[in-house]
Short mmCIF file of C-alpha atoms in Angstrom, two decimals:
data_model
loop_
_atom_site.label_atom_id
_atom_site.label_comp_id
_atom_site.label_asym_id
_atom_site.label_seq_id
_atom_site.Cartn_x
_atom_site.Cartn_y
_atom_site.Cartn_z
CA MET A 10 102.15 -7.80 -84.77
CA GLN A 11 104.68 -5.51 -83.17
CA ALA A 12 103.61 -1.91 -83.73
CA PRO A 13 106.28 0.53 -84.81
CA ARG A 14 107.05 3.31 -82.37
CA VAL A 15 107.91 6.88 -83.18
CA ASP A 16 110.79 8.45 -81.30
CA LEU A 17 109.58 11.54 -79.46
CA PRO A 18 109.59 14.51 -79.52
CA VAL A 19 108.49 15.10 -83.11
CA ASP A 20 106.47 17.69 -84.97
CA ASP A 21 102.78 17.21 -85.68
CA ALA A 22 103.33 16.03 -89.27
CA THR A 23 105.76 13.29 -88.19
CA LEU A 24 103.29 12.18 -85.57
CA VAL A 25 100.50 12.01 -88.12
CA ARG A 26 102.62 9.94 -90.50
CA ALA A 27 103.74 7.59 -87.74
CA ILE A 28 100.13 6.83 -86.81
CA GLY A 29 99.17 6.27 -90.46
CA ASN A 30 102.24 4.17 -91.25
CA ALA A 31 101.61 1.89 -88.30
CA ALA A 32 98.27 0.70 -89.71
CA PRO A 33 96.92 -1.91 -89.44
CA GLY A 34 98.99 -1.94 -86.24
CA VAL A 35 98.87 0.81 -83.65
CA ASP A 36 101.70 3.13 -82.71
CA SER A 37 100.49 3.66 -79.17
CA ASN A 38 103.47 5.87 -78.41
CA ALA A 39 102.52 8.28 -81.19
CA GLU A 40 98.82 8.16 -80.36
CA SER A 41 99.51 8.87 -76.69
CA GLU A 42 101.69 11.82 -77.64
CA LEU A 43 99.00 13.13 -79.96
CA TYR A 44 96.50 12.89 -77.15
CA ARG A 45 98.78 14.61 -74.63
CA ARG A 46 99.46 17.38 -77.09
CA LEU A 47 95.96 18.12 -78.31
CA ALA A 48 93.56 16.98 -75.60
CA PRO A 49 94.15 20.01 -73.33
CA ARG A 50 93.46 22.37 -76.24
CA VAL A 51 90.28 20.55 -77.21
CA ARG A 52 89.19 20.62 -73.57
CA LEU A 53 89.77 24.38 -73.37
CA TYR A 54 87.76 24.85 -76.54
CA GLY A 55 84.99 22.78 -74.98
CA LEU A 56 85.04 24.73 -71.72
CA ARG A 57 84.86 27.99 -73.64
CA HIS A 58 82.00 26.97 -75.90
CA LEU A 59 80.05 24.52 -73.78
CA ARG A 60 80.73 26.02 -70.33
CA ASP A 61 80.51 22.63 -68.69
CA PRO A 62 83.46 20.46 -67.59
CA GLN A 63 81.68 17.17 -68.33
CA ALA A 64 80.59 18.33 -71.77
CA ALA A 65 84.16 19.54 -72.42
CA ALA A 66 85.49 16.13 -71.40
CA ASP A 67 83.00 14.45 -73.73
CA LEU A 68 84.03 16.74 -76.57
CA MET A 69 87.67 15.92 -75.93
CA GLN A 70 86.99 12.19 -76.04
CA GLN A 71 84.91 12.40 -79.20
CA VAL A 72 87.22 14.70 -81.16
CA LEU A 73 90.30 12.67 -80.33
CA LEU A 74 88.56 9.43 -81.31
CA MET A 75 87.53 10.93 -84.64
CA THR A 76 91.04 12.24 -85.19
CA ILE A 77 92.64 8.87 -84.49
CA GLU A 78 90.12 7.24 -86.80
CA LYS A 79 91.17 9.60 -89.57
CA LEU A 80 94.90 9.26 -88.94
CA ARG A 81 94.93 5.48 -88.74
CA THR A 82 93.44 5.37 -92.21
CA SER A 83 95.84 8.08 -93.48
CA LYS A 84 92.96 10.27 -94.54
CA LEU A 85 94.51 13.55 -93.40
CA ARG A 86 95.83 15.01 -96.65
CA GLU A 87 98.03 17.68 -95.11
CA PRO A 88 99.72 16.20 -92.04
CA ASP A 89 101.25 19.54 -91.05
CA LYS A 90 97.73 20.97 -90.71
CA LEU A 91 96.83 18.65 -87.84
CA ALA A 92 95.96 21.50 -85.44
CA SER A 93 93.63 23.12 -87.99
CA PHE A 94 92.03 19.77 -88.67
CA VAL A 95 91.37 19.15 -84.98
CA LEU A 96 90.03 22.68 -84.51
CA GLY A 97 87.66 22.15 -87.42
CA MET A 98 86.55 18.91 -85.84
CA CYS A 99 85.91 20.71 -82.55
CA ARG A 100 83.71 23.27 -84.28
CA MET A 101 81.78 20.57 -86.04
CA VAL A 102 81.30 18.44 -82.94
CA VAL A 103 80.16 21.39 -80.83
CA LEU A 104 77.57 22.12 -83.48
CA ASP A 105 76.58 18.46 -83.40
CA LEU A 106 76.41 18.44 -79.62
CA ARG A 107 74.18 21.44 -79.71
CA ARG A 108 71.91 19.64 -82.10
CA GLY A 109 71.83 16.68 -79.78
CA ALA A 110 73.74 14.30 -82.06
CA ALA A 111 74.72 10.88 -80.73
CA ARG A 112 77.79 10.21 -82.87
CA ARG A 113 79.97 9.79 -79.80
CA ASP A 114 78.21 6.61 -78.74
CA LYS A 115 78.66 5.11 -82.19
CA LEU A 116 82.37 5.90 -82.18
CA LEU A 117 82.78 4.53 -78.71
CA ARG A 118 81.15 1.30 -79.82
CA THR A 119 83.49 1.09 -82.81
CA TYR A 120 86.77 2.13 -81.24
CA GLY A 121 86.23 1.85 -77.50
CA ARG A 122 87.50 4.38 -74.99
CA PHE A 123 91.09 5.44 -74.72
CA GLU A 124 92.85 3.72 -71.89
CA ASP A 125 92.69 5.60 -68.64
CA SER A 126 96.48 5.71 -68.58
CA ILE A 127 96.54 8.24 -71.40
CA GLU A 128 93.68 10.41 -70.17
CA PRO A 129 95.19 13.87 -69.79
CA ASP A 130 95.41 15.00 -66.22
CA GLU A 131 92.75 17.40 -65.05
CA PRO A 132 94.76 20.61 -64.90
CA LYS A 133 96.23 20.92 -61.45
CA GLY A 134 94.24 23.11 -59.10
CA LEU A 135 95.86 26.25 -57.88
CA GLU A 136 97.01 26.31 -54.31
CA GLY A 137 93.62 27.09 -52.79
CA GLU A 138 94.68 28.94 -49.66
CA LYS A 139 97.26 31.04 -51.40
CA LEU A 140 94.79 31.99 -54.09
CA SER A 141 92.18 32.95 -51.48
CA ARG A 142 94.73 35.21 -49.78
CA CYS A 143 95.65 36.77 -53.12
CA ILE A 144 91.98 37.37 -53.94
CA GLY A 145 91.58 38.90 -50.49
CA ARG A 146 94.23 41.49 -51.37
CA LEU A 147 92.31 42.78 -54.35
CA SER A 148 90.21 45.92 -54.05
CA GLU A 149 86.49 45.46 -53.47
CA ARG A 150 85.64 46.30 -57.05
CA GLU A 151 88.29 43.96 -58.42
CA ARG A 152 87.10 41.10 -56.23
CA SER A 153 83.43 41.65 -57.09
CA VAL A 154 84.14 41.84 -60.80
CA LEU A 155 86.19 38.63 -60.75
CA VAL A 156 83.65 36.69 -58.70
CA LEU A 157 80.73 37.81 -60.85
CA SER A 158 82.73 37.16 -64.04
CA PHE A 159 84.03 33.69 -63.28
CA PHE A 160 81.23 32.19 -61.20
CA ALA A 161 79.13 31.70 -64.33
CA ASP A 162 81.55 32.92 -67.04
CA ARG A 163 79.77 36.17 -67.77
CA SER A 164 80.86 39.01 -70.03
CA ALA A 165 81.99 42.45 -68.91
CA GLU A 166 78.76 43.90 -70.23
CA GLU A 167 76.60 41.64 -68.06
CA VAL A 168 78.75 42.07 -64.96
CA GLY A 169 79.04 45.83 -65.40
CA ARG A 170 75.29 46.22 -65.77
CA GLU A 171 74.75 44.62 -62.36
CA LEU A 172 77.46 46.57 -60.58
CA GLY A 173 76.67 49.99 -62.01
CA LEU A 174 79.81 50.04 -64.18
CA THR A 175 80.32 50.54 -67.89
CA SER A 176 81.47 47.45 -69.77
CA GLU A 177 84.71 49.24 -70.64
CA ASN A 178 85.40 50.07 -67.01
CA THR A 179 84.55 46.48 -66.05
CA ARG A 180 87.09 45.19 -68.58
CA VAL A 181 89.76 47.46 -67.16
CA ILE A 182 89.02 46.37 -63.58
CA ARG A 183 88.92 42.70 -64.62
CA HIS A 184 92.20 42.94 -66.49
CA ARG A 185 93.94 44.70 -63.61
CA ALA A 186 92.57 42.17 -61.12
CA LEU A 187 93.77 39.22 -63.19
CA GLN A 188 97.22 40.74 -63.60
CA ARG A 189 97.48 41.31 -59.85
CA LEU A 190 96.30 37.78 -59.13
CA ARG A 191 98.83 36.25 -61.53
CA GLU A 192 101.62 38.33 -60.04
CA CYS A 193 100.55 37.44 -56.52
CA MET A 194 100.35 33.72 -57.34
CA SER A 195 103.73 33.74 -59.03
CA GLY A 196 105.25 35.57 -56.08
CA THR A 197 106.31 38.66 -58.00
CA ARG A 198 103.94 40.99 -56.18
CA ASP A 199 102.09 41.09 -52.85
CA ALA A 200 102.61 37.37 -52.39
CA PRO A 201 101.05 36.24 -49.13
CA MET B 8 106.15 21.05 -81.95
CA ILE B 9 106.14 24.67 -80.80
CA GLN B 10 107.79 25.34 -77.47
CA SER B 11 107.58 29.12 -77.49
CA CYS B 12 105.64 31.68 -79.45
CA ALA B 13 107.01 34.43 -81.68
CA GLU B 14 103.72 36.33 -81.62
CA PRO B 15 101.88 35.43 -78.43
CA ILE B 16 98.23 36.37 -78.08
CA PRO B 17 98.03 39.29 -75.62
CA PHE B 18 96.67 38.17 -72.28
CA GLY B 19 93.85 40.72 -72.52
CA THR B 20 92.73 39.16 -75.79
CA LEU B 21 92.73 35.70 -74.23
CA VAL B 22 90.53 37.07 -71.43
CA GLU B 23 88.12 38.60 -73.93
CA TYR B 24 88.09 35.32 -75.84
CA TRP B 25 87.28 33.40 -72.66
CA PHE B 26 84.31 35.61 -71.88
CA GLY B 27 82.99 35.59 -75.45
CA GLU B 28 83.64 39.27 -76.10
CA LEU B 29 85.54 39.05 -79.38
CA THR B 30 84.03 39.34 -82.83
CA GLU B 31 83.55 36.05 -84.62
CA ASP B 32 86.57 36.69 -86.85
CA ALA B 33 88.81 37.59 -83.94
CA GLU B 34 87.60 34.57 -82.00
CA GLN B 35 88.45 32.25 -84.88
CA ARG B 36 91.92 33.78 -85.19
CA VAL B 37 92.57 33.18 -81.50
CA GLU B 38 91.43 29.57 -81.79
CA ALA B 39 93.48 28.90 -84.91
CA HIS B 40 96.52 30.24 -83.07
CA PHE B 41 96.21 28.51 -79.71
CA PHE B 42 95.37 25.14 -81.25
CA GLY B 43 98.79 25.13 -82.86
CA CYS B 44 100.66 26.88 -80.08
CA ARG B 45 101.73 25.27 -76.87
CA HIS B 46 102.72 28.56 -75.22
CA CYS B 47 99.39 30.29 -75.86
CA SER B 48 97.30 27.23 -74.99
CA GLU B 49 99.17 27.12 -71.67
CA GLN B 50 98.42 30.81 -71.11
CA LEU B 51 94.76 30.10 -71.76
CA GLU B 52 94.87 27.12 -69.43
CA GLY B 53 96.38 29.39 -66.76
CA LEU B 54 93.45 31.77 -67.17
CA ALA B 55 90.96 28.90 -66.98
CA SER B 56 92.69 27.67 -63.81
CA LEU B 57 92.46 31.10 -62.21
CA GLY B 58 88.77 31.15 -63.08
CA ARG B 59 88.24 27.74 -61.50
CA GLY B 60 90.15 28.91 -58.44
CA VAL B 61 88.07 32.08 -58.03
CA ARG B 62 84.84 30.13 -58.48
CA SER B 63 85.91 27.48 -56.02
CA ALA B 64 87.12 29.99 -53.40
CA PHE B 65 83.81 31.82 -53.53
CA ALA B 66 81.67 28.66 -53.55
CA ARG B 67 83.39 27.25 -50.47
CA GLY B 68 83.11 30.57 -48.62
CA ALA B 69 86.83 31.30 -48.50
CA ILE B 70 86.45 34.89 -49.73
CA SER B 71 84.02 37.75 -49.22
CA ALA B 72 82.54 39.91 -51.95
CA VAL B 73 79.99 42.61 -52.60
CA ILE B 74 77.58 41.07 -55.08
CA SER B 75 74.45 41.97 -57.03
CA ALA B 76 70.86 40.79 -56.62
CA PRO B 77 70.84 38.97 -60.00
CA PHE B 78 74.08 37.26 -59.00
CA LEU B 79 72.48 36.11 -55.74
CA GLU B 80 69.78 34.42 -57.81
CA GLN B 81 72.50 32.73 -59.88
CA MET B 82 74.14 31.41 -56.72
CA LYS B 83 70.84 29.81 -55.76
CA GLU B 84 70.37 28.42 -59.28
CA HIS B 85 73.80 26.81 -58.97
CA GLY B 86 72.59 25.01 -55.87
CA MET B 87 74.21 27.17 -53.22
CA ARG B 88 72.23 27.32 -50.00
CA VAL B 89 72.01 30.96 -49.02
CA ARG B 90 70.79 32.59 -45.81
CA ASP B 91 69.55 36.05 -46.76
CA TYR B 92 69.21 38.87 -44.19
CA PRO B 93 67.49 41.98 -45.58
CA VAL B 94 67.80 44.93 -43.25
CA SER B 95 66.43 48.46 -43.51
CA PRO B 96 68.37 51.59 -42.56
CA GLY B 97 68.65 51.77 -38.76
CA GLY B 98 67.49 48.15 -38.51
CA ARG B 99 68.77 45.35 -36.30
CA VAL B 100 68.95 41.72 -37.33
CA HIS B 101 69.78 38.49 -35.50
CA CYS B 102 71.90 36.34 -37.76
CA THR B 103 73.75 33.05 -37.83
CA ILE B 104 75.29 30.53 -40.20
CA SER B 105 74.59 26.82 -40.00
CA ALA B 106 76.57 23.88 -41.28
CA ALA B 107 74.03 23.56 -44.09
CA ASP B 108 74.56 27.12 -45.35
CA ASP B 109 76.98 27.85 -48.18
CA ALA B 110 76.65 31.61 -47.88
CA VAL B 111 75.12 34.38 -45.82
CA ILE B 112 74.02 37.65 -47.37
CA GLY B 113 73.62 40.97 -45.60
CA ARG B 114 71.15 42.81 -47.80
CA LEU B 115 71.59 46.45 -46.80
CA LYS B 116 68.64 48.52 -47.98
CA ALA B 117 69.54 52.12 -48.72
CA SER B 118 68.91 55.06 -50.97
CA LEU B 119 72.03 55.15 -53.11
CA SER B 120 71.00 57.68 -55.71
CA GLY B 121 73.41 60.57 -56.11
CA ALA B 122 76.32 58.68 -54.55
CA THR B 123 79.42 58.27 -56.68
CA ARG B 124 81.59 56.40 -54.19
CA ILE B 125 80.45 54.31 -51.25
CA ASP B 126 82.55 52.82 -48.47
CA LEU B 127 81.31 50.12 -46.14
CA VAL B 128 82.51 50.38 -42.55
CA ARG B 129 82.31 47.65 -39.95
CA MET B 130 82.52 48.57 -36.27
CA ASN B 131 82.13 46.71 -33.00
CA GLU B 132 79.46 47.54 -30.43
CA GLN B 133 81.68 50.25 -28.97
CA GLY B 134 81.92 51.93 -32.34
CA GLU B 135 85.59 50.97 -32.86
CA LEU B 136 86.54 50.48 -36.49
CA LEU B 137 87.13 46.84 -37.47
CA PHE B 138 87.56 47.36 -41.20
CA ARG B 139 86.60 49.64 -44.02
CA LEU B 140 85.81 48.43 -47.53
CA GLN B 141 86.64 51.30 -49.83
CA ASP B 142 84.83 52.14 -53.03
CA ILE B 143 82.51 49.15 -53.11
CA PRO B 144 80.68 48.46 -56.36
CA PHE B 145 77.00 49.38 -56.32
CA ASP B 146 74.12 50.00 -58.66
CA PRO B 147 72.65 53.42 -57.75
CA VAL B 148 69.16 52.33 -58.77
CA ALA B 149 69.25 48.98 -56.94
CA GLY B 150 68.39 50.47 -53.55
CA GLU B 151 70.54 47.96 -51.72
CA VAL B 152 74.08 46.71 -51.19
CA LEU B 153 74.56 42.95 -50.93
CA LEU B 154 77.49 41.88 -48.79
CA CYS B 155 78.51 38.23 -48.90
CA PRO B 156 81.07 37.72 -46.11
CA SER B 157 83.40 34.74 -46.05
CA ALA B 158 81.31 31.86 -44.76
CA ALA B 159 84.43 30.12 -43.49
CA ALA B 160 85.41 33.18 -41.42
CA LEU B 161 81.85 33.63 -40.17
CA ARG B 162 81.73 30.04 -38.90
CA ARG B 163 84.78 30.66 -36.73
CA MET B 164 83.29 33.74 -35.07
CA PRO B 165 81.88 33.71 -31.55
CA ALA B 166 78.68 35.54 -30.67
CA HIS B 167 79.16 39.22 -31.35
CA THR B 168 77.42 42.40 -32.44
CA ASN B 169 78.66 44.46 -35.37
CA ILE B 170 77.57 47.77 -36.75
CA LEU B 171 77.74 48.21 -40.49
CA GLN B 172 77.64 51.68 -41.97
CA LEU B 173 77.38 52.81 -45.57
CA LEU B 174 79.24 56.05 -46.21
CA ALA B 175 78.95 58.23 -49.29
CA VAL B 176 82.38 59.66 -50.03
CA GLU B 177 82.05 63.02 -51.73
CA PRO B 178 84.39 65.86 -52.62
CA GLU B 179 83.10 67.88 -49.69
CA GLY B 180 83.51 64.99 -47.25
CA GLU B 181 81.71 61.89 -46.07
CA ARG B 182 78.08 61.43 -45.17
CA SER B 183 76.44 58.47 -43.54
CA ILE B 184 73.85 56.83 -45.74
CA ALA B 185 72.65 54.27 -43.23
CA GLU B 186 73.63 52.08 -40.28
CA TYR B 187 72.68 48.48 -39.55
CA VAL B 188 73.21 46.26 -36.52
CA PHE B 189 74.00 42.58 -37.00
CA ILE B 190 73.74 40.42 -33.88
CA HIS B 191 75.54 37.21 -34.70
CA ALA B 192 75.15 33.96 -32.81
CA PRO B 193 76.92 30.74 -33.81
CA SER B 194 74.46 27.95 -34.56
#
């Protein structure tokens, strides 16, 4: 059976309806677009809450599978609330993951993995050498605060405690350092 | 599909979100927003990329940093192979870096109490200034400054001797806290 295809770009609600209307066929165009649109956000949520790239990738896979399952059966009552629905799913799955649930394996057995061709790209790495030069131009305090903050994703309070700084001062230094790095990388300031 | 954002999340708030510093309510508001907002999710992705870049640059020895003792333990827990050189005031140490080392630490023991600003000066054997790190971070009660030089730069260096000096910078002038001699030999 030839699956219908949605013409892109569309809003979330149209995408949701296209996936539901295609059943029992599959609108792979709409599903791929849904994945491209939401997978990076789910991955960021996973990185923030699980602090592990592999766990974030697993979360992404599981949440998107569950979402597709729901959409193919037209069980999302408010199609324009897709983002809220997916966020809710993320929260639930992270809780599940923390409890050691194995729902992902069951879903994978039922629906299989998404094709590699629609895996979202790992966000492109920054130009390593340029970034190193930009980091090198930061003050000592700025560089230390950034390294201690990002190496293991630690809060200003933790970092400040180790460097003899207040958490408020650490936040100020961190913010200034990030602004300078962004400006340096974008070439608007002190670009190497 | 949202291409731009009428009320973007301030970058500072995204940073606080990333490091888990927001209240639960504020955190949920940020998540509800960026899940439906392409612009803000891209801003957050940019922050995450910068974080990955900083982590990667440090882990591969492309940058130097003054670090803390607890952070040194974290580096080891993350599997980094670290060569640690503790040195007392006035002390001399023979040092190197091997292909197997990810990082080298100069652990400069010193009494830091009472200091409000410390600079770290590096000189050659003749006492000529090579560089000065101004206003380095330090914990006054730690009793040491941990310098993690760029491993990549260290590997390129020939045999040499450097003098490191910690200076307390005070309103009435500078005073030397301690000096250390590092005698480096390539491995």
